[in-house]
Amino acid sequence: MHVRYSYLPQQFSQIDDLMAQLREFVVTGDFTLGKPLVEFERRFADLIGVRHAIGVGSGTDAIKLPLKALGVGHGDEVITAANTFIATVGAIAELGAVPVFVDCDDTFCMDVSQVEAKITPRTKAIVPVHFTGYMTQMEPLMEIAFRRGLPVVEDACQAILADIGGKRAGTWAEAGSFSLHPLKNLNVWGDGGVVTTNDDGMAARLRLLRNHGMRNRDEIEVLGYNSRLDALQAVVGNWLIGSTHQITDQRIENAEYFDRALGQIKQIRIPPRVSGMKKVYHIYIVFAEDRDGLYKHCQSRGIECKIHYPVPLYLQDGLKIYGHKAGDFPVTDRHTREIISFPCDQHLSRDEQDYVIATVAEYYG
Ligand SMILES: *Cc1c(COP(=O)(O)O)cnc(C)c1O
């Protein structure tokens, strides 16, 4: 059996109605900040439960623009997670700011108890990353942020509809950042992102910043960026957004099925499934003994398993300027040796899941 990682061909196989909508849209010429975008932003805000959603060019920009709006700039420090995807760090670095890493724990999110020790007079913001669809412990983090007077931007790119005690990712802080990249749970046909906020002033600044800082066609209020979510992508987003709960629920059901079966295998350790937290399994990860052997075995049996990630960000060539060395973030390091990801998406079949489970069991004999 072949178990693919990417489900995009399946996801977009039946789209006659979407093609008809795109055809209708294209003849309006309403490409930039058009009506479908306005509709998508309203529906996204309603989905998350916030006052404002602002469509931007990518998930990276959905982190960068609120940081810019908060005044983060050259030489400032921004605290974030050591095990994140490069986009988080890229957004910080684009502003000339310096990422200050905090190690993660076995939920793949930053260990909040280590945050305060990283705060210096140059710290300007904190960007927790709700990595894999778990959430960072936001209650203690927001307490620290409030006490130290630091704004927070949640990197919720992997965590749409995740929550703690019913309070969703993207609603806890000054702003929340989402990605609509094809590989994300709610996706479009290219790059796109959304910033959520309950702050009217922040929303207004973001609307300026994403559109060259233009107050109107003749007046520039601030220096901004060209970072709008295309109205064309918003048509795709509007077609899909109604399915977000269904997509999420199916991923959770698949993850629970894997947990029950893989949890029976002695050499597999299921990460702590923190209660009171809704995890949305953008990535389904378990810890495995002899991970490299299991990885090779699964690949040889046609299963596209992955490692998120084999080389931690802080040791990558492109980040040498920050001067980190191996061992600086021991939990992140340990994860690079122990973690393995299996497909867990809404299009995965029970047969495919059973094949993955049987293949893992077969490896450990
Ligand atoms: C996808 C992602 C982003 C944003 O990536 P884009 O490709 O710019 O949309 C940011 N942070 C994390 C953790 C991500 O997974």
mmCIF file of C-alpha atoms and ligand atoms in Angstrom:
data_model
loop_
_atom_site.group_PDB
_atom_site.id
_atom_site.type_symbol
_atom_site.label_atom_id
_atom_site.label_comp_id
_atom_site.label_asym_id
_atom_site.label_seq_id
_atom_site.Cartn_x
_atom_site.Cartn_y
_atom_site.Cartn_z
ATOM 1 C CA MET A 1 0.000 0.000 0.000
ATOM 2 C CA HIS A 2 1.133 3.565 -0.614
ATOM 3 C CA VAL A 3 0.248 6.031 2.149
ATOM 4 C CA ARG A 4 0.896 9.547 0.852
ATOM 5 C CA TYR A 5 1.590 12.530 3.070
ATOM 6 C CA SER A 6 -0.018 15.191 0.860
ATOM 7 C CA TYR A 7 -3.782 14.896 0.375
ATOM 8 C CA LEU A 8 -4.106 17.940 -1.925
ATOM 9 C CA PRO A 9 -5.043 15.979 -5.074
ATOM 10 C CA GLN A 10 -7.930 14.389 -3.123
ATOM 11 C CA GLN A 11 -8.977 17.606 -1.434
ATOM 12 C CA PHE A 12 -9.420 19.493 -4.697
ATOM 13 C CA SER A 13 -10.729 16.733 -6.960
ATOM 14 C CA GLN A 14 -14.436 17.777 -6.907
ATOM 15 C CA ILE A 15 -14.560 21.465 -7.531
ATOM 16 C CA ASP A 16 -17.098 22.149 -10.278
ATOM 17 C CA ASP A 17 -18.956 24.580 -8.023
ATOM 18 C CA LEU A 18 -15.716 26.331 -7.035
ATOM 19 C CA MET A 19 -14.642 26.673 -10.680
ATOM 20 C CA ALA A 20 -18.017 28.234 -11.453
ATOM 21 C CA GLN A 21 -17.519 30.720 -8.591
ATOM 22 C CA LEU A 22 -14.012 31.563 -9.810
ATOM 23 C CA ARG A 23 -15.342 32.153 -13.321
ATOM 24 C CA GLU A 24 -17.980 34.511 -11.954
ATOM 25 C CA PHE A 25 -15.383 36.280 -9.835
ATOM 26 C CA VAL A 26 -12.778 36.720 -12.563
ATOM 27 C CA VAL A 27 -15.066 38.799 -14.769
ATOM 28 C CA THR A 28 -15.697 41.248 -11.909
ATOM 29 C CA GLY A 29 -12.025 42.275 -11.948
ATOM 30 C CA ASP A 30 -12.299 42.759 -8.169
ATOM 31 C CA PHE A 31 -8.834 41.250 -7.577
ATOM 32 C CA THR A 32 -7.337 43.540 -4.938
ATOM 33 C CA LEU A 33 -9.064 43.843 -1.550
ATOM 34 C CA GLY A 34 -12.255 42.793 -3.330
ATOM 35 C CA LYS A 35 -15.614 41.581 -2.059
ATOM 36 C CA PRO A 36 -14.649 37.895 -1.586
ATOM 37 C CA LEU A 37 -11.847 39.034 0.744
ATOM 38 C CA VAL A 38 -14.244 41.127 2.824
ATOM 39 C CA GLU A 39 -16.550 38.116 3.095
ATOM 40 C CA PHE A 40 -13.677 35.745 3.965
ATOM 41 C CA GLU A 41 -12.380 38.072 6.687
ATOM 42 C CA ARG A 42 -15.816 38.272 8.284
ATOM 43 C CA ARG A 43 -16.266 34.497 8.171
ATOM 44 C CA PHE A 44 -12.752 33.877 9.533
ATOM 45 C CA ALA A 45 -13.345 36.292 12.424
ATOM 46 C CA ASP A 46 -16.629 34.505 13.210
ATOM 47 C CA LEU A 47 -14.952 31.086 13.002
ATOM 48 C CA ILE A 48 -12.261 32.019 15.530
ATOM 49 C CA GLY A 49 -14.507 34.254 17.624
ATOM 50 C CA VAL A 50 -12.680 37.581 17.333
ATOM 51 C CA ARG A 51 -13.691 41.102 16.306
ATOM 52 C CA HIS A 52 -11.280 41.360 13.362
ATOM 53 C CA ALA A 53 -9.575 39.120 10.811
ATOM 54 C CA ILE A 54 -7.216 40.757 8.315
ATOM 55 C CA GLY A 55 -6.134 38.806 5.233
ATOM 56 C CA VAL A 56 -2.427 39.132 4.383
ATOM 57 C CA GLY A 57 0.024 37.652 1.878
ATOM 58 C CA SER A 58 1.314 34.706 3.945
ATOM 59 C CA GLY A 59 1.475 33.199 7.407
ATOM 60 C CA THR A 60 4.928 34.741 7.741
ATOM 61 C CA ASP A 61 3.461 38.196 7.146
ATOM 62 C CA ALA A 62 0.657 37.393 9.571
ATOM 63 C CA ILE A 63 3.421 37.298 12.230
ATOM 64 C CA LYS A 64 5.538 40.147 10.854
ATOM 65 C CA LEU A 65 2.792 42.756 10.412
ATOM 66 C CA PRO A 66 1.426 42.667 13.988
ATOM 67 C CA LEU A 67 4.991 42.741 15.336
ATOM 68 C CA LYS A 68 5.647 45.798 13.145
ATOM 69 C CA ALA A 69 2.387 47.357 14.371
ATOM 70 C CA LEU A 70 3.619 46.819 17.942
ATOM 71 C CA GLY A 71 6.780 48.750 17.144
ATOM 72 C CA VAL A 72 9.224 45.841 16.921
ATOM 73 C CA GLY A 73 12.248 46.904 14.898
ATOM 74 C CA HIS A 74 15.984 46.772 14.448
ATOM 75 C CA GLY A 75 17.937 45.252 17.332
ATOM 76 C CA ASP A 76 14.871 44.402 19.413
ATOM 77 C CA GLU A 77 14.570 40.933 20.896
ATOM 78 C CA VAL A 78 11.552 38.703 20.343
ATOM 79 C CA ILE A 79 11.162 35.563 22.437
ATOM 80 C CA THR A 80 9.960 32.489 20.548
ATOM 81 C CA ALA A 81 10.155 28.673 20.435
ATOM 82 C CA ALA A 82 13.430 26.919 19.554
ATOM 83 C CA ASN A 83 11.719 24.077 17.668
ATOM 84 C CA THR A 84 9.492 26.148 15.381
ATOM 85 C CA PHE A 85 9.271 26.245 11.585
ATOM 86 C CA ILE A 86 11.594 28.789 9.943
ATOM 87 C CA ALA A 87 8.710 31.171 9.096
ATOM 88 C CA THR A 88 8.398 32.354 12.709
ATOM 89 C CA VAL A 89 12.050 33.332 12.824
ATOM 90 C CA GLY A 90 11.942 34.740 9.294
ATOM 91 C CA ALA A 91 9.144 37.114 10.279
ATOM 92 C CA ILE A 92 11.144 38.380 13.280
ATOM 93 C CA ALA A 93 14.372 38.683 11.283
ATOM 94 C CA GLU A 94 12.688 40.607 8.438
ATOM 95 C CA LEU A 95 12.047 43.397 10.937
ATOM 96 C CA GLY A 96 15.723 43.431 11.910
ATOM 97 C CA ALA A 97 14.814 41.985 15.295
ATOM 98 C CA VAL A 98 16.611 39.072 16.974
ATOM 99 C CA PRO A 99 14.846 35.807 17.865
ATOM 100 C CA VAL A 100 15.549 34.646 21.417
ATOM 101 C CA PHE A 101 14.758 30.959 21.714
ATOM 102 C CA VAL A 102 13.040 29.055 24.500
ATOM 103 C CA ASP A 103 13.235 25.255 24.550
ATOM 104 C CA CYS A 104 10.046 23.217 24.122
ATOM 105 C CA ASP A 105 8.584 20.395 26.185
ATOM 106 C CA ASP A 106 7.054 17.114 25.020
ATOM 107 C CA THR A 107 3.924 18.950 23.811
ATOM 108 C CA PHE A 108 6.167 20.610 21.167
ATOM 109 C CA CYS A 109 5.367 24.076 22.517
ATOM 110 C CA MET A 110 7.664 26.411 24.441
ATOM 111 C CA ASP A 111 8.287 25.562 28.085
ATOM 112 C CA VAL A 112 6.695 28.652 29.595
ATOM 113 C CA SER A 113 8.618 28.230 32.867
ATOM 114 C CA GLN A 114 11.794 29.178 30.934
ATOM 115 C CA VAL A 115 10.422 32.387 29.398
ATOM 116 C CA GLU A 116 11.053 34.865 32.184
ATOM 117 C CA ALA A 117 14.782 34.101 32.327
ATOM 118 C CA LYS A 118 15.038 35.172 28.677
ATOM 119 C CA ILE A 119 13.568 38.646 29.153
ATOM 120 C CA THR A 120 16.090 41.496 28.857
ATOM 121 C CA PRO A 121 15.725 45.283 28.547
ATOM 122 C CA ARG A 122 15.731 44.763 24.748
ATOM 123 C CA THR A 123 12.804 42.292 24.738
ATOM 124 C CA LYS A 124 9.922 43.793 22.777
ATOM 125 C CA ALA A 125 7.475 40.914 22.288
ATOM 126 C CA ILE A 126 6.799 37.219 22.796
ATOM 127 C CA VAL A 127 5.736 34.901 19.950
ATOM 128 C CA PRO A 128 4.560 31.549 21.336
ATOM 129 C CA VAL A 129 4.129 28.891 18.634
ATOM 130 C CA HIS A 130 1.193 26.488 18.887
ATOM 131 C CA PHE A 131 3.305 23.872 17.182
ATOM 132 C CA THR A 132 1.741 20.757 15.578
ATOM 133 C CA GLY A 133 -1.711 21.915 16.769
ATOM 134 C CA TYR A 134 -0.988 21.731 20.496
ATOM 135 C CA MET A 135 -1.273 25.045 22.313
ATOM 136 C CA THR A 136 1.340 26.845 24.372
ATOM 137 C CA GLN A 137 0.283 27.199 28.039
ATOM 138 C CA MET A 138 -1.300 30.606 27.460
ATOM 139 C CA GLU A 139 -2.543 31.330 30.994
ATOM 140 C CA PRO A 140 0.899 31.426 32.633
ATOM 141 C CA LEU A 141 2.423 33.014 29.522
ATOM 142 C CA MET A 142 -0.099 35.872 29.460
ATOM 143 C CA GLU A 143 0.425 36.384 33.195
ATOM 144 C CA ILE A 144 4.178 36.850 32.596
ATOM 145 C CA ALA A 145 3.552 39.080 29.573
ATOM 146 C CA PHE A 146 1.112 41.268 31.510
ATOM 147 C CA ARG A 147 3.380 41.578 34.538
ATOM 148 C CA ARG A 148 6.421 42.430 32.369
ATOM 149 C CA GLY A 149 4.487 44.719 30.023
ATOM 150 C CA LEU A 150 5.246 42.697 26.888
ATOM 151 C CA PRO A 151 2.864 42.221 23.954
ATOM 152 C CA VAL A 152 2.236 38.728 22.610
ATOM 153 C CA VAL A 153 1.581 37.558 19.045
ATOM 154 C CA GLU A 154 0.395 33.947 18.868
ATOM 155 C CA ASP A 155 1.831 31.917 16.002
ATOM 156 C CA ALA A 156 -1.354 29.894 15.447
ATOM 157 C CA CYS A 157 -0.417 28.847 11.902
ATOM 158 C CA GLN A 158 -0.683 25.158 12.818
ATOM 159 C CA ALA A 159 -3.481 25.544 15.343
ATOM 160 C CA ILE A 160 -6.708 26.730 13.737
ATOM 161 C CA LEU A 161 -9.599 25.863 16.121
ATOM 162 C CA ALA A 162 -7.271 24.601 18.860
ATOM 163 C CA ASP A 163 -8.296 25.873 22.286
ATOM 164 C CA ILE A 164 -7.585 25.816 26.013
ATOM 165 C CA GLY A 165 -10.737 25.573 28.108
ATOM 166 C CA GLY A 166 -12.754 26.647 25.060
ATOM 167 C CA LYS A 167 -10.630 29.762 24.429
ATOM 168 C CA ARG A 168 -9.253 29.483 20.932
ATOM 169 C CA ALA A 169 -5.776 29.961 19.545
ATOM 170 C CA GLY A 170 -5.592 33.459 18.114
ATOM 171 C CA THR A 171 -7.858 35.039 20.762
ATOM 172 C CA TRP A 172 -5.500 35.212 23.753
ATOM 173 C CA ALA A 173 -3.173 38.060 22.925
ATOM 174 C CA GLU A 174 -2.646 41.295 20.983
ATOM 175 C CA ALA A 175 -2.858 39.313 17.736
ATOM 176 C CA GLY A 176 -3.009 35.767 16.355
ATOM 177 C CA SER A 177 -1.276 34.632 13.159
ATOM 178 C CA PHE A 178 -2.696 32.043 10.770
ATOM 179 C CA SER A 179 -1.407 30.586 7.512
ATOM 180 C CA LEU A 180 -3.523 29.457 4.559
ATOM 181 C CA HIS A 181 -0.563 27.712 2.890
ATOM 182 C CA PRO A 182 -1.619 24.573 0.962
ATOM 183 C CA LEU A 183 -0.179 22.341 3.711
ATOM 184 C CA LYS A 184 -2.193 23.959 6.520
ATOM 185 C CA ASN A 185 -5.495 22.644 7.900
ATOM 186 C CA LEU A 186 -7.527 25.431 6.242
ATOM 187 C CA ASN A 187 -5.754 26.061 2.954
ATOM 188 C CA VAL A 188 -5.941 27.914 -0.349
ATOM 189 C CA TRP A 189 -4.146 27.512 -3.693
ATOM 190 C CA GLY A 190 -0.967 29.319 -2.813
ATOM 191 C CA ASP A 191 0.300 31.654 -0.139
ATOM 192 C CA GLY A 192 -2.021 33.464 2.212
ATOM 193 C CA GLY A 193 -2.380 34.381 5.861
ATOM 194 C CA VAL A 194 -4.763 35.951 8.345
ATOM 195 C CA VAL A 195 -4.206 38.043 11.474
ATOM 196 C CA THR A 196 -6.877 37.911 14.183
ATOM 197 C CA THR A 197 -7.297 40.593 16.827
ATOM 198 C CA ASN A 198 -9.902 42.031 19.195
ATOM 199 C CA ASP A 199 -8.129 45.397 19.227
ATOM 200 C CA ASP A 200 -9.698 47.966 16.862
ATOM 201 C CA GLY A 201 -6.507 50.028 16.760
ATOM 202 C CA MET A 202 -4.363 47.007 15.898
ATOM 203 C CA ALA A 203 -6.835 46.031 13.163
ATOM 204 C CA ALA A 204 -6.679 49.503 11.628
ATOM 205 C CA ARG A 205 -2.841 49.508 11.694
ATOM 206 C CA LEU A 206 -2.750 46.073 10.071
ATOM 207 C CA ARG A 207 -5.082 47.206 7.274
ATOM 208 C CA LEU A 208 -2.708 50.085 6.587
ATOM 209 C CA LEU A 209 0.475 48.016 6.831
ATOM 210 C CA ARG A 210 -0.677 45.304 4.427
ATOM 211 C CA ASN A 211 -1.562 47.889 1.759
ATOM 212 C CA HIS A 212 1.605 50.034 1.467
ATOM 213 C CA GLY A 213 0.519 52.164 4.416
ATOM 214 C CA MET A 214 -1.999 53.898 2.163
ATOM 215 C CA ARG A 215 -4.811 55.768 3.895
ATOM 216 C CA ASN A 216 -6.414 56.097 0.478
ATOM 217 C CA ARG A 217 -5.126 56.171 -3.083
ATOM 218 C CA ASP A 218 -3.532 59.607 -2.639
ATOM 219 C CA GLU A 219 -2.246 59.561 0.949
ATOM 220 C CA ILE A 220 0.452 57.425 2.593
ATOM 221 C CA GLU A 221 0.070 57.363 6.356
ATOM 222 C CA VAL A 222 3.009 55.067 7.220
ATOM 223 C CA LEU A 223 5.582 52.995 5.376
ATOM 224 C CA GLY A 224 4.020 49.595 4.905
ATOM 225 C CA TYR A 225 4.171 46.462 2.778
ATOM 226 C CA ASN A 226 2.515 44.878 -0.219
ATOM 227 C CA SER A 227 0.919 41.966 1.629
ATOM 228 C CA ARG A 228 -2.747 41.493 0.810
ATOM 229 C CA LEU A 229 -4.586 38.186 0.689
ATOM 230 C CA ASP A 230 -5.634 37.914 -2.969
ATOM 231 C CA ALA A 231 -9.390 38.117 -3.490
ATOM 232 C CA LEU A 232 -8.956 35.113 -5.818
ATOM 233 C CA GLN A 233 -7.588 33.048 -2.923
ATOM 234 C CA ALA A 234 -10.422 34.360 -0.755
ATOM 235 C CA VAL A 235 -12.876 32.743 -3.217
ATOM 236 C CA VAL A 236 -11.123 29.421 -2.546
ATOM 237 C CA GLY A 237 -11.078 30.183 1.191
ATOM 238 C CA ASN A 238 -14.815 30.930 1.201
ATOM 239 C CA TRP A 239 -15.470 27.647 -0.574
ATOM 240 C CA LEU A 240 -13.587 25.709 2.123
ATOM 241 C CA ILE A 241 -14.008 27.626 5.364
ATOM 242 C CA GLY A 242 -17.394 26.064 6.136
ATOM 243 C CA SER A 243 -15.630 22.686 6.419
ATOM 244 C CA THR A 244 -13.031 23.779 8.981
ATOM 245 C CA HIS A 245 -14.789 22.160 11.960
ATOM 246 C CA GLN A 246 -15.287 18.941 10.002
ATOM 247 C CA ILE A 247 -11.622 18.879 8.911
ATOM 248 C CA THR A 248 -10.532 19.464 12.497
ATOM 249 C CA ASP A 249 -12.849 16.835 13.978
ATOM 250 C CA GLN A 250 -11.692 14.209 11.481
ATOM 251 C CA ARG A 251 -8.027 14.902 12.278
ATOM 252 C CA ILE A 252 -8.765 14.558 15.991
ATOM 253 C CA GLU A 253 -10.631 11.291 15.422
ATOM 254 C CA ASN A 254 -7.729 9.924 13.340
ATOM 255 C CA ALA A 255 -5.198 10.979 15.973
ATOM 256 C CA GLU A 256 -7.175 9.282 18.732
ATOM 257 C CA TYR A 257 -7.371 6.086 16.660
ATOM 258 C CA PHE A 258 -3.589 6.164 16.145
ATOM 259 C CA ASP A 259 -3.031 6.917 19.855
ATOM 260 C CA ARG A 260 -5.054 3.892 20.962
ATOM 261 C CA ALA A 261 -3.281 1.480 18.603
ATOM 262 C CA LEU A 262 0.266 2.866 18.551
ATOM 263 C CA GLY A 263 0.097 3.349 22.333
ATOM 264 C CA GLN A 264 -0.038 -0.478 22.632
ATOM 265 C CA ILE A 265 3.438 -0.745 21.101
ATOM 266 C CA LYS A 266 6.093 -0.678 23.812
ATOM 267 C CA GLN A 267 8.691 1.153 21.688
ATOM 268 C CA ILE A 268 6.281 4.006 20.850
ATOM 269 C CA ARG A 269 5.557 6.801 23.315
ATOM 270 C CA ILE A 270 2.480 8.995 22.732
ATOM 271 C CA PRO A 271 3.123 12.651 23.712
ATOM 272 C CA PRO A 272 1.230 13.896 26.800
ATOM 273 C CA ARG A 273 -2.353 14.604 25.647
ATOM 274 C CA VAL A 274 -2.917 17.570 28.001
ATOM 275 C CA SER A 275 -6.536 17.581 29.188
ATOM 276 C CA GLY A 276 -8.666 20.694 28.796
ATOM 277 C CA MET A 277 -6.768 21.499 25.597
ATOM 278 C CA LYS A 278 -8.207 20.910 22.144
ATOM 279 C CA LYS A 279 -5.346 19.762 19.942
ATOM 280 C CA VAL A 280 -5.940 19.896 16.199
ATOM 281 C CA TYR A 281 -3.115 17.636 14.946
ATOM 282 C CA HIS A 282 -1.773 19.704 12.104
ATOM 283 C CA ILE A 283 1.135 17.277 12.508
ATOM 284 C CA TYR A 284 0.697 13.893 14.212
ATOM 285 C CA ILE A 285 3.920 13.044 16.049
ATOM 286 C CA VAL A 286 4.919 10.165 18.320
ATOM 287 C CA PHE A 287 8.231 9.349 20.005
ATOM 288 C CA ALA A 288 9.866 6.172 18.723
ATOM 289 C CA GLU A 289 12.723 3.958 19.890
ATOM 290 C CA ASP A 290 15.254 3.405 17.090
ATOM 291 C CA ARG A 291 13.487 6.153 15.174
ATOM 292 C CA ASP A 292 15.809 6.075 12.160
ATOM 293 C CA GLY A 293 15.220 2.347 11.700
ATOM 294 C CA LEU A 294 11.451 2.761 11.975
ATOM 295 C CA TYR A 295 11.537 5.675 9.528
ATOM 296 C CA LYS A 296 13.430 3.615 6.929
ATOM 297 C CA HIS A 297 11.159 0.629 7.433
ATOM 298 C CA CYS A 298 7.988 2.705 6.944
ATOM 299 C CA GLN A 299 9.421 4.403 3.856
ATOM 300 C CA SER A 300 10.364 1.017 2.372
ATOM 301 C CA ARG A 301 6.751 -0.117 2.934
ATOM 302 C CA GLY A 302 5.373 2.907 1.047
ATOM 303 C CA ILE A 303 4.435 5.116 4.015
ATOM 304 C CA GLU A 304 5.429 8.754 3.603
ATOM 305 C CA CYS A 305 6.320 9.425 7.225
ATOM 306 C CA LYS A 306 8.271 12.609 8.036
ATOM 307 C CA ILE A 307 10.430 14.212 10.721
ATOM 308 C CA HIS A 308 9.480 17.724 11.899
ATOM 309 C CA TYR A 309 12.437 18.452 12.006
ATOM 310 C CA PRO A 310 15.654 16.428 11.692
ATOM 311 C CA VAL A 311 17.935 19.480 12.194
ATOM 312 C CA PRO A 312 16.755 22.078 14.706
ATOM 313 C CA LEU A 313 16.388 25.594 13.425
ATOM 314 C CA TYR A 314 18.977 27.092 15.741
ATOM 315 C CA LEU A 315 21.716 24.876 14.234
ATOM 316 C CA GLN A 316 20.858 25.652 10.603
ATOM 317 C CA ASP A 317 23.473 27.423 8.467
ATOM 318 C CA GLY A 318 21.160 30.367 7.835
ATOM 319 C CA LEU A 319 20.890 31.081 11.565
ATOM 320 C CA LYS A 320 24.629 30.894 12.420
ATOM 321 C CA ILE A 321 24.559 34.656 13.010
ATOM 322 C CA TYR A 322 22.735 34.038 16.295
ATOM 323 C CA GLY A 323 25.720 32.085 17.631
ATOM 324 C CA HIS A 324 24.006 28.994 19.004
ATOM 325 C CA LYS A 325 25.755 25.669 19.490
ATOM 326 C CA ALA A 326 24.557 22.061 19.728
ATOM 327 C CA GLY A 327 23.135 21.352 23.165
ATOM 328 C CA ASP A 328 21.699 24.838 23.766
ATOM 329 C CA PHE A 329 18.132 23.462 23.635
ATOM 330 C CA PRO A 330 18.263 19.879 24.947
ATOM 331 C CA VAL A 331 14.578 18.965 24.555
ATOM 332 C CA THR A 332 14.481 20.249 20.984
ATOM 333 C CA ASP A 333 17.673 18.248 20.344
ATOM 334 C CA ARG A 334 16.240 15.066 21.866
ATOM 335 C CA HIS A 335 13.117 15.455 19.729
ATOM 336 C CA THR A 336 15.172 15.524 16.525
ATOM 337 C CA ARG A 337 16.299 11.985 17.409
ATOM 338 C CA GLU A 338 12.984 10.576 18.728
ATOM 339 C CA ILE A 339 10.094 12.051 16.751
ATOM 340 C CA ILE A 340 8.320 10.660 13.717
ATOM 341 C CA SER A 341 5.228 12.098 11.967
ATOM 342 C CA PHE A 342 2.526 10.104 10.201
ATOM 343 C CA PRO A 343 -0.208 11.432 7.918
ATOM 344 C CA CYS A 344 -3.337 12.174 9.992
ATOM 345 C CA ASP A 345 -5.409 14.358 7.663
ATOM 346 C CA GLN A 346 -9.135 14.310 6.942
ATOM 347 C CA HIS A 347 -8.676 12.299 3.729
ATOM 348 C CA LEU A 348 -6.719 9.449 5.307
ATOM 349 C CA SER A 349 -8.717 6.200 5.278
ATOM 350 C CA ARG A 350 -9.086 3.707 8.134
ATOM 351 C CA ASP A 351 -7.373 1.125 5.917
ATOM 352 C CA GLU A 352 -4.400 3.421 5.508
ATOM 353 C CA GLN A 353 -4.275 4.010 9.266
ATOM 354 C CA ASP A 354 -4.436 0.267 9.957
ATOM 355 C CA TYR A 355 -1.610 -0.275 7.462
ATOM 356 C CA VAL A 356 0.538 2.337 9.236
ATOM 357 C CA ILE A 357 -0.170 0.702 12.608
ATOM 358 C CA ALA A 358 0.582 -2.794 11.284
ATOM 359 C CA THR A 359 3.798 -1.578 9.655
ATOM 360 C CA VAL A 360 5.037 0.009 12.889
ATOM 361 C CA ALA A 361 4.135 -3.142 14.856
ATOM 362 C CA GLU A 362 5.879 -5.271 12.231
ATOM 363 C CA TYR A 363 9.099 -3.254 12.615
ATOM 364 C CA TYR A 364 9.351 -3.859 16.344
ATOM 365 C CA GLY A 365 8.274 -7.485 15.817
HETATM 366 C C1 LIG B 1 3.251 27.574 8.110
HETATM 367 C C2 LIG B 1 3.812 28.252 9.298
HETATM 368 C C3 LIG B 1 4.038 29.630 9.310
HETATM 369 C C4 LIG B 1 3.759 30.529 8.136
HETATM 370 O O1 LIG B 1 4.221 30.036 6.951
HETATM 371 P P1 LIG B 1 3.787 30.637 5.527
HETATM 372 O O2 LIG B 1 4.347 29.635 4.588
HETATM 373 O O3 LIG B 1 4.413 31.976 5.407
HETATM 374 O O4 LIG B 1 2.302 30.713 5.468
HETATM 375 C C5 LIG B 1 4.513 30.196 10.474
HETATM 376 N N1 LIG B 1 4.763 29.457 11.568
HETATM 377 C C6 LIG B 1 4.559 28.131 11.601
HETATM 378 C C7 LIG B 1 4.836 27.376 12.849
HETATM 379 C C8 LIG B 1 4.104 27.490 10.451
HETATM 380 O O5 LIG B 1 3.916 26.157 10.485
#
